[in-house]
Coordinates of C-alpha atoms and ligand atoms in Angstrom, one line a residue:
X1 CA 7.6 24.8 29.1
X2 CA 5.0 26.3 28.3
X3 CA 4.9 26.3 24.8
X4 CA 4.9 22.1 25.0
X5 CA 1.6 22.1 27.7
X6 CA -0.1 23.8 24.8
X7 CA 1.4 21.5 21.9
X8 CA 0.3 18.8 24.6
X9 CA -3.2 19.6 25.0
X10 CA -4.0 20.5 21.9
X11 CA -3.1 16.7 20.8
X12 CA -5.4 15.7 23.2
X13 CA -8.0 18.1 22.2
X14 CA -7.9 17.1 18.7
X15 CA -7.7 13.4 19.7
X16 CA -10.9 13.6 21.5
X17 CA -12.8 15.3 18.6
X18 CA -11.8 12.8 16.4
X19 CA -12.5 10.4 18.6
X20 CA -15.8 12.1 18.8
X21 CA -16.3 11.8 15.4
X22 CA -16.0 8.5 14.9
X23 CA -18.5 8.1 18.1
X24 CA -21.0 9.8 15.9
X25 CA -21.5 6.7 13.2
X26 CA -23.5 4.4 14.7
X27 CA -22.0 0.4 15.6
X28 CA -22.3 -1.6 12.4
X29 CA -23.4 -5.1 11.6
X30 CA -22.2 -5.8 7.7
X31 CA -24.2 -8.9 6.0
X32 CA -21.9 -10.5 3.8
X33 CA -24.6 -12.1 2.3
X34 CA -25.1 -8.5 0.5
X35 CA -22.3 -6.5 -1.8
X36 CA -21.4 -3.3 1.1
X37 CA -19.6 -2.3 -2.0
X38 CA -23.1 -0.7 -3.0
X39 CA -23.7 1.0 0.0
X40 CA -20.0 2.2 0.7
X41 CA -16.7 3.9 -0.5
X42 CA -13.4 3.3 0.3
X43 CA -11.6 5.6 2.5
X44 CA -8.9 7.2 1.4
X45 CA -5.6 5.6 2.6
X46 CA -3.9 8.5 4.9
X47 CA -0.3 7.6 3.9
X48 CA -0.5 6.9 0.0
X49 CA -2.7 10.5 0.4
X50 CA 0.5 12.4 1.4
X51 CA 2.8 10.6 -0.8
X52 CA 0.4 11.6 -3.3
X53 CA 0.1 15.4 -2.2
X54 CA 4.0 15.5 -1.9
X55 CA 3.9 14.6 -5.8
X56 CA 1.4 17.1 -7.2
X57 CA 3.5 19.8 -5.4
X58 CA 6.8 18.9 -7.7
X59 CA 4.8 18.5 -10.9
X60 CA 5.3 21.6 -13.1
X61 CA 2.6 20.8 -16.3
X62 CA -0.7 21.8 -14.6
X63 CA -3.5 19.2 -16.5
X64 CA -0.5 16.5 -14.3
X65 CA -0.7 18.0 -11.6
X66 CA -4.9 18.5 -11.0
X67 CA -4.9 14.8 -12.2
X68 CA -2.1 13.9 -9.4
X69 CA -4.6 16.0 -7.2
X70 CA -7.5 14.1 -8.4
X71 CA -5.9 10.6 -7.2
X72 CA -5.1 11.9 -3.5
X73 CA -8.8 11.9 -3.0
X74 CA -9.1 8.0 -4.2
X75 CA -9.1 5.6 -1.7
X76 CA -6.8 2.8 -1.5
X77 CA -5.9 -0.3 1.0
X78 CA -3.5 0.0 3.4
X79 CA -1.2 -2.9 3.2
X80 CA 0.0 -5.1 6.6
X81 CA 2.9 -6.5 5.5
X82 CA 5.4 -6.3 8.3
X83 CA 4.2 -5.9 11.7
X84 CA 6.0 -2.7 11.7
X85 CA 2.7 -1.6 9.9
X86 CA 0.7 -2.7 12.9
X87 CA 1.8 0.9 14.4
X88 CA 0.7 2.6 11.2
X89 CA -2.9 1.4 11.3
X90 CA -4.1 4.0 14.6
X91 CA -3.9 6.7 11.9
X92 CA -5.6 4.5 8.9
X93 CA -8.9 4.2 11.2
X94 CA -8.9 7.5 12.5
X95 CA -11.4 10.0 11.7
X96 CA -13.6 7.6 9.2
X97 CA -16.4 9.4 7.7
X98 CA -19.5 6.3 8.3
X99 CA -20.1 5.5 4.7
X100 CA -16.9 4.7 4.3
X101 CA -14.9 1.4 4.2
X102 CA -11.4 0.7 5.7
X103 CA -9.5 -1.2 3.3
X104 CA -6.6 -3.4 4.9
X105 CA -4.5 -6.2 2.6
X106 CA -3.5 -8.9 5.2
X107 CA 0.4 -9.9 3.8
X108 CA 1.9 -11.3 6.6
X109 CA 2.6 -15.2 5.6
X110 CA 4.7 -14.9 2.5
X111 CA 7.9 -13.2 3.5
X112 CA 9.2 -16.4 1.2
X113 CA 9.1 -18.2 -1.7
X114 CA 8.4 -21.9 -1.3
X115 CA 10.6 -22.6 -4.5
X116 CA 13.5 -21.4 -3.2
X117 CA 15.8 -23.2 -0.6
X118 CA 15.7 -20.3 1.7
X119 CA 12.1 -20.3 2.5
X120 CA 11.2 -20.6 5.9
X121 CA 7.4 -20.4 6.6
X122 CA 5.6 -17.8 9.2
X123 CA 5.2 -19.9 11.8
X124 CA 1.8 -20.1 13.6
X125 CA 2.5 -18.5 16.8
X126 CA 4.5 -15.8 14.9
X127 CA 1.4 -14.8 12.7
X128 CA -1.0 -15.4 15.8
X129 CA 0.7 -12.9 17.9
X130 CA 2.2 -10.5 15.6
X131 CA -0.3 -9.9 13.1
X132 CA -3.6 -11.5 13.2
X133 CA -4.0 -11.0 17.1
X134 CA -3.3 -7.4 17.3
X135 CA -5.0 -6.7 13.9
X136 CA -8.4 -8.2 15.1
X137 CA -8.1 -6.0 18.5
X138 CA -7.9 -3.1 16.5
X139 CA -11.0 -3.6 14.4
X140 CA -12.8 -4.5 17.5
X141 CA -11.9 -1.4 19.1
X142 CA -13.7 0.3 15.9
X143 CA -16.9 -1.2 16.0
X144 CA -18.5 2.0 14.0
X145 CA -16.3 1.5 11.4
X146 CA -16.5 -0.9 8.2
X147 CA -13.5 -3.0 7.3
X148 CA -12.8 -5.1 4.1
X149 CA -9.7 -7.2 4.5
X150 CA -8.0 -8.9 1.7
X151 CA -6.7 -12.2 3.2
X152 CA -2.9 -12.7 2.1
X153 CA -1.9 -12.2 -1.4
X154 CA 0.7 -14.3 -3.2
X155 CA 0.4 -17.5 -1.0
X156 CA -2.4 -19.7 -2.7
X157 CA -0.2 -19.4 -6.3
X158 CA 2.6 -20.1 -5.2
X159 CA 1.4 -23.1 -3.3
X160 CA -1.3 -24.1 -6.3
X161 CA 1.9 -23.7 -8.9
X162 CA 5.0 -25.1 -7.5
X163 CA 2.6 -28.2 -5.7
X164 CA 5.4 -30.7 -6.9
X165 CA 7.8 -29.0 -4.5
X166 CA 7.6 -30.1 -1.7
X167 CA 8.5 -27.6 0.3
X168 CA 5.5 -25.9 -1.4
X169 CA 3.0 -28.5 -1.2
X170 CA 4.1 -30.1 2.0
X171 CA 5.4 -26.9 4.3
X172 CA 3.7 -24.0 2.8
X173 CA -0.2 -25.6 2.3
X174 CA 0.7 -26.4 6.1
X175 CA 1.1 -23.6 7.3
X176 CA -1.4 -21.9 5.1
X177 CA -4.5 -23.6 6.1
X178 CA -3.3 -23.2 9.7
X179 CA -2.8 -19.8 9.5
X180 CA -5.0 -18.7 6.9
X181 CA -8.1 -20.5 8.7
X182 CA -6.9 -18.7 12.1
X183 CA -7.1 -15.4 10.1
X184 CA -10.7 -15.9 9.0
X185 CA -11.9 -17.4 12.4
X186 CA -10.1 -14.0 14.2
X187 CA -11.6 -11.3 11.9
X188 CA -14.6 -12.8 11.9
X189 CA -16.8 -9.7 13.5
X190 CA -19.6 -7.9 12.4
X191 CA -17.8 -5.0 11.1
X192 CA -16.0 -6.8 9.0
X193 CA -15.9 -8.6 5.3
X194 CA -13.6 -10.4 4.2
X195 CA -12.1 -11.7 0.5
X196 CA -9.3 -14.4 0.6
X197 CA -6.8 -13.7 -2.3
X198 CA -6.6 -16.4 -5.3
X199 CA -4.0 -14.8 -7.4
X200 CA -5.0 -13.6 -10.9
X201 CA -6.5 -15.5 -14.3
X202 CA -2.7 -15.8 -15.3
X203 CA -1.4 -17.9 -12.0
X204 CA -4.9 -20.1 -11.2
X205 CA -6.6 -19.6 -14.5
X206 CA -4.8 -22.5 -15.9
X207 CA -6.6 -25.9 -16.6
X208 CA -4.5 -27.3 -14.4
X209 CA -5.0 -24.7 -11.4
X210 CA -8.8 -23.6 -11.2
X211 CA -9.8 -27.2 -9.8
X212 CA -7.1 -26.9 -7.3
X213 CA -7.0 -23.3 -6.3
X214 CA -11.0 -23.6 -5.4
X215 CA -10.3 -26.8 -3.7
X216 CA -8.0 -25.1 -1.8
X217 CA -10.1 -22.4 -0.9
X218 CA -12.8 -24.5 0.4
X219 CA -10.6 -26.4 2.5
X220 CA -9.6 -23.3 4.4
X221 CA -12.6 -21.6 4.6
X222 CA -14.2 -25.1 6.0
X223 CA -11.6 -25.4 7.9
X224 CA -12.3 -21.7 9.7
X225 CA -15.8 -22.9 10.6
X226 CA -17.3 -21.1 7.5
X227 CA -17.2 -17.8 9.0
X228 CA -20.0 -15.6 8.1
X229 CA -17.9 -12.4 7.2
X230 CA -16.2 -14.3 4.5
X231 CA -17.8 -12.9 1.3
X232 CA -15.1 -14.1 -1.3
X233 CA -12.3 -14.2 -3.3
X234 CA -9.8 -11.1 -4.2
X235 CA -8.0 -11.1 -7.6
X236 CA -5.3 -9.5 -9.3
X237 CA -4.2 -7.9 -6.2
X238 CA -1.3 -5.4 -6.5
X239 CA -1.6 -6.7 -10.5
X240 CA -1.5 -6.4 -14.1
X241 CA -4.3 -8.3 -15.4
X242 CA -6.8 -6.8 -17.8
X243 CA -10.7 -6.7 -16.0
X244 CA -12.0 -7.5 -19.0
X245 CA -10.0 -7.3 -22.3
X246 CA -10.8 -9.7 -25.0
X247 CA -9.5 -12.0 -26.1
X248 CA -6.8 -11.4 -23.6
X249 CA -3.3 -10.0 -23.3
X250 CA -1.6 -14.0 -23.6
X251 CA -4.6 -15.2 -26.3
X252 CA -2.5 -15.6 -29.0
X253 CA 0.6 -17.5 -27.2
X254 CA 0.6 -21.0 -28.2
X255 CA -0.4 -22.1 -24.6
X256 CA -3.5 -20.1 -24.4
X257 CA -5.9 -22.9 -25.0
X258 CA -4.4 -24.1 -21.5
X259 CA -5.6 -20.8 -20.1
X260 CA -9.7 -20.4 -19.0
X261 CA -9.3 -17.4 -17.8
X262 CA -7.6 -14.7 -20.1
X263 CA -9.4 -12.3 -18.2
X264 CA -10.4 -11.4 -14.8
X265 CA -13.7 -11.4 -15.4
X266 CA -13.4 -14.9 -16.9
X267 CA -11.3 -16.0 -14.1
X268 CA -14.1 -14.4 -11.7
X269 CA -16.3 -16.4 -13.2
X270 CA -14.9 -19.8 -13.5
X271 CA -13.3 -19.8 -10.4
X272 CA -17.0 -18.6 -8.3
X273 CA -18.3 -21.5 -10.5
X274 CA -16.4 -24.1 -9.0
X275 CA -16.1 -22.1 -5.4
X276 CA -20.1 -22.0 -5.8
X277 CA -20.1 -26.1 -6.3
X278 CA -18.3 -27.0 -2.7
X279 CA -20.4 -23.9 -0.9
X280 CA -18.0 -21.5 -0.4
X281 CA -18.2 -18.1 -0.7
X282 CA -17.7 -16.9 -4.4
X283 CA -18.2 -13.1 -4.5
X284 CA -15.1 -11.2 -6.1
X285 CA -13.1 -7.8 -5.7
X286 CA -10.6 -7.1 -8.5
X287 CA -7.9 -4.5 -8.2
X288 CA -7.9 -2.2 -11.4
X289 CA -5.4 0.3 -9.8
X290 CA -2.5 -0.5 -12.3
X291 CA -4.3 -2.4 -15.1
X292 CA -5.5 0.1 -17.7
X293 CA -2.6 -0.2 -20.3
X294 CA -2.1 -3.8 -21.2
X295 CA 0.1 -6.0 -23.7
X296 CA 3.0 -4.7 -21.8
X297 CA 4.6 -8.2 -19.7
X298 CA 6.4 -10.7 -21.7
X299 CA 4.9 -13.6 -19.2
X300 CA 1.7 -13.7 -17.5
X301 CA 3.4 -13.8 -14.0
X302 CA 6.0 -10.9 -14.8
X303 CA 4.9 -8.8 -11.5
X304 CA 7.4 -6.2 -10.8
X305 CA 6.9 -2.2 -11.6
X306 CA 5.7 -3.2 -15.0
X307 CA 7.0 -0.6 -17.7
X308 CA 4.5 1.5 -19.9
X309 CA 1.6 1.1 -17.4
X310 CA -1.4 3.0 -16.4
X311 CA -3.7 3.9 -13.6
X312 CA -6.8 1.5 -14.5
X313 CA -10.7 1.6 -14.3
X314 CA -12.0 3.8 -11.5
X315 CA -13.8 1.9 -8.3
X316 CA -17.3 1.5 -8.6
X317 CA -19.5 -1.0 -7.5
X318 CA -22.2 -0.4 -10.1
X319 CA -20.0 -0.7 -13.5
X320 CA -18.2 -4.6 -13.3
X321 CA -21.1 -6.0 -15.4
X322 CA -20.7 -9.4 -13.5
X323 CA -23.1 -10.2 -10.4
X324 CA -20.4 -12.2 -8.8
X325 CA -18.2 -8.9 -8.7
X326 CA -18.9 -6.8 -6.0
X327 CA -16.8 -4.2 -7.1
X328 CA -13.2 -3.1 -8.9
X329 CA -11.2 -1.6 -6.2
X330 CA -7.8 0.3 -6.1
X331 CA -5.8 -2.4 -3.1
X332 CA -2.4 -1.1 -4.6
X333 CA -1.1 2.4 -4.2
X334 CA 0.6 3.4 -7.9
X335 CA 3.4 5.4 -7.7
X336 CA 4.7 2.4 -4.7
X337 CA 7.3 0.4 -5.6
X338 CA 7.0 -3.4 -5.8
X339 CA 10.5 -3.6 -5.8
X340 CA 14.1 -2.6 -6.6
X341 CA 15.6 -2.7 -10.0
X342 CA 19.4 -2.8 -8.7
X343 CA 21.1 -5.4 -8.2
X344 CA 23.6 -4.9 -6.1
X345 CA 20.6 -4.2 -3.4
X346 CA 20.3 -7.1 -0.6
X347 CA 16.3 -7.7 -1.7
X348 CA 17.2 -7.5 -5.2
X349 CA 14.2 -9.8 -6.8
X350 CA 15.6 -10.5 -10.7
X351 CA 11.8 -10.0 -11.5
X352 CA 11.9 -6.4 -10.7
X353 CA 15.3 -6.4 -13.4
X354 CA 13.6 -7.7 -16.2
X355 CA 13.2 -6.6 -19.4
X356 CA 9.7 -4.7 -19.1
X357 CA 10.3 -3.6 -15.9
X358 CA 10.4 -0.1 -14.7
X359 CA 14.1 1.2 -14.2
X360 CA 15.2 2.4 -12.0
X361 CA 12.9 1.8 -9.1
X362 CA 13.5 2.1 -5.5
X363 CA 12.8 -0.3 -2.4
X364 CA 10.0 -2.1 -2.2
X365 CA 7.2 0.7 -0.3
X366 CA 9.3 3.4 -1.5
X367 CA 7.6 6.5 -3.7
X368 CA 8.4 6.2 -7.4
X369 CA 8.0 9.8 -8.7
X370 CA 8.4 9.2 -12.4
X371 CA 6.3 6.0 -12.1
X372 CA 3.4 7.5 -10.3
X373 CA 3.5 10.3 -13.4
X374 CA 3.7 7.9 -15.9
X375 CA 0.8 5.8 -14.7
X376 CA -1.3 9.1 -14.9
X377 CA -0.3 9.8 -18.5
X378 CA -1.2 6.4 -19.0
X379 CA -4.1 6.3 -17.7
X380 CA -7.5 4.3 -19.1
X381 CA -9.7 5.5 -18.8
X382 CA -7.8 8.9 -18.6
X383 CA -7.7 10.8 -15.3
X384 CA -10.7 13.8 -16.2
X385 CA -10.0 17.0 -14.4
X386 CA -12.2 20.5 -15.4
Ligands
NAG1 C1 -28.4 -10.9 4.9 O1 -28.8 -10.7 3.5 C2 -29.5 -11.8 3.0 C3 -29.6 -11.6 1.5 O2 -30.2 -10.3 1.2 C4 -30.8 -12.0 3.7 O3 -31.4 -13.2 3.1 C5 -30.5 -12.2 5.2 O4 -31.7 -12.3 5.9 C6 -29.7 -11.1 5.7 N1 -29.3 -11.4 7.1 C7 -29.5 -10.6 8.1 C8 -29.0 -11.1 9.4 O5 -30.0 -9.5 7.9
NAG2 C1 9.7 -17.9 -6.7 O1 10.9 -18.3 -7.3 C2 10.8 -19.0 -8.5 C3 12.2 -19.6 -8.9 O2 13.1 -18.5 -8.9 C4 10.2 -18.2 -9.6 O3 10.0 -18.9 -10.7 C5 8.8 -17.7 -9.1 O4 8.2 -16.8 -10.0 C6 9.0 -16.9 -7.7 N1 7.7 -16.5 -7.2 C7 7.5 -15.3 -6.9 C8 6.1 -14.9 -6.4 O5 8.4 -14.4 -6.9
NAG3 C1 7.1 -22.7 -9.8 O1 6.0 -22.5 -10.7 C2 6.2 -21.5 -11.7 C3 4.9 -21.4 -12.5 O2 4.5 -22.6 -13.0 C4 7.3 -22.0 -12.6 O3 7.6 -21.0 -13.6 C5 8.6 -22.2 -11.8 O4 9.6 -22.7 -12.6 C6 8.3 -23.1 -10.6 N1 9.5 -23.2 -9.8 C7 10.2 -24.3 -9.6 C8 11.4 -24.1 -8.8 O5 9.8 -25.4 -10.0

């Protein structure tokens, strides 16, 4: 008994200092009129830390295993994709040093895909009260702490691509300028940014799809009220895409004069062109977390644990050479599976079996050990430890 009163208070001891920690950072008021990529880091994500810790600790060749070491210390986003994760998030905004940022990837509409006949759209109220809703109350709470939010990944392609389905065009643009434009009204507070996903140059870089996709865009932030947090777009989230390799990983495919963007610094570029033209916000983030090896998909949208990749350029904020990019950011956690390569599994995806996938990979949000050391062998630029 009393062994668990001391267990007891010392939880609430340590619960109140880092409480009081957090009390020390003065409340903050982000303009996202500026780039608070400049001014700011991101945090480390607590849970890909320990998965990354757990790693080193099993890898025998020492240069791996200080480069391991040297990617606990990155930060990372924290994915929302299942409310489940709601429960998560206490420990993701804990203890935040103030100059840092809390990254959060908001994936809560497309538990679908609008080409297939099983898709069933998030419906409003679900989204209202099981993500949105209790996400905003938690960044209220946290008004000292800085949060950039990656508004749901996946959704705008697959509605911008499959537009002559109409369960794509019809149901899914529905519900995602419904939801979507709830999102962005709900979020809106001061300690917040925001960057609404548009896929990657190899989705909405198309001829057809960059009129479109920024079309889209507008209508939903419009459709929000233009919320004043909203500072732009998010590309090549959780992706393979090349910042800026030229002439491009697809260049020499026979389609490629169809394709503006071969890049995502091209894609960056045409899209905030076009974003800039109906007055919507058209600064960029771009994920680099996965992308340093490429010429390794056999199709642009080939998504799943790609084979032979590498951990990509580092974050910065000072080194994209492109005003409209705030900064490359790590949203995805290598070494986390996108998916399972077997089969016989119930969420079996038949991207995540194709030919330059990774095999064998585990669930989707499961720890890949061999892929998270291959990514660091692969790195570019390569991981430098002393
Ligand atoms: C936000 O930044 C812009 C651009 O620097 C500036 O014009 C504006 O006055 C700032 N807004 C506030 C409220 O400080
Ligand atoms: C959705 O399914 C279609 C048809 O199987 C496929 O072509 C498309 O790539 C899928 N989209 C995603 C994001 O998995
Ligand atoms: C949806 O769009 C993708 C990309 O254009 C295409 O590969 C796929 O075949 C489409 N799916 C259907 C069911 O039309």
């Amino acid at each position: 008994m009393k062994i668990v009163v001391t267990i007891a208070a010392l939880l609430v001891s340590s619960g109140g200092s880092l409480a009081l920690a957090n009390q020390a950072c003065p409340p903050v008021s982000v303009n996202a009129s500026t780039n608070i990529w400049k001014n700011y880091v991101l945090n480390p994500n607590p849970f890909y830390r320990d998965h990354v810790l757990a790693a080193a600790e099993v890898i025998k060749d020492p240069t791996l295993k200080k480069q391991a070491l040297k990617i606990a210390d990155m930060g990372t986003f924290f994915w929302l994709d299942d409310n489940m994760a709601l429960s998560k998030l206490r420990a993701v905004t804990d203890d935040v040093p103030c100059q840092n940022i809390v990254g959060i990837v908001l994936q809560g509409l497309t538990s679908g895909n609008c080409t297939l006949p099983s898709f069933r759209p998030v419906e409003f109220d679900t989204y209202q009260k099981a993500y949105v809703d209790p996400l905003a109350s938690i960044l209220r709470a946290k008004p000292t702490t800085v949060f950039a939010i990656i508004v749901e990944p996946d959704t705008l392609p697959a509605i911008i691509m499959n537009s002559t389905l109409s369960s794509c065009s019809g149901l899914a643009s529905t519900y995602y300028r419904k939801n979507v434009a709830y999102a962005l009204m709900a979020l809106n507070l001061p300690n917040v940014v925001m960057y609404l996903d548009a896929g990657h140059g190899g989705t909405l870089g198309w001829e057809l799809n960059l009129k479109p996709a920024a079309a889209e865009l507008a209508a939903v932030y419009t459709a929000a009220g233009s919320p004043s947090q909203v500072r732009g777009i998010a590309v090549n989230i959780g992706g393979w895409n090349s910042w800026d390799a030229s002439p491009g990983e697809f260049a020499t495919t026979y389609e490629s004069p169809r394709n503006y963007a071969q890049n995502e610094r091209d894609f960056v570029k045409r899209l905030g062109n076009l974003l800039s033209k109906t007055g919507t916000p058209n600064h960029a983030i771009a994920d680099t977390s996965r992308n340093g090896v490429y010429g390794l998909r056999r199709e642009w949208t080939d998504w799943c644990n790609v084979n032979g990749a590498g951990f990509g350029r580092r974050p910065t904020a000072d080194g994209t050479g492109l005003e409209l990019a705030d900064a490359l950011v790590w949203a995805k956690g290598g070494g986390i599976s996108d998916g399972t390569s077997n089969p016989a599994s119930a969420n079996y995806n038949p991207y995540c079996g194709k030919q330059d996938s990774f095999k064998p990979s585990p669930e989707k949000g499961e720890w890949n050990q061999a892929y998270f050391e291959m990514l660091l062998e692969n790195a570019h630029p390569p991981i430098a430890v002393d």
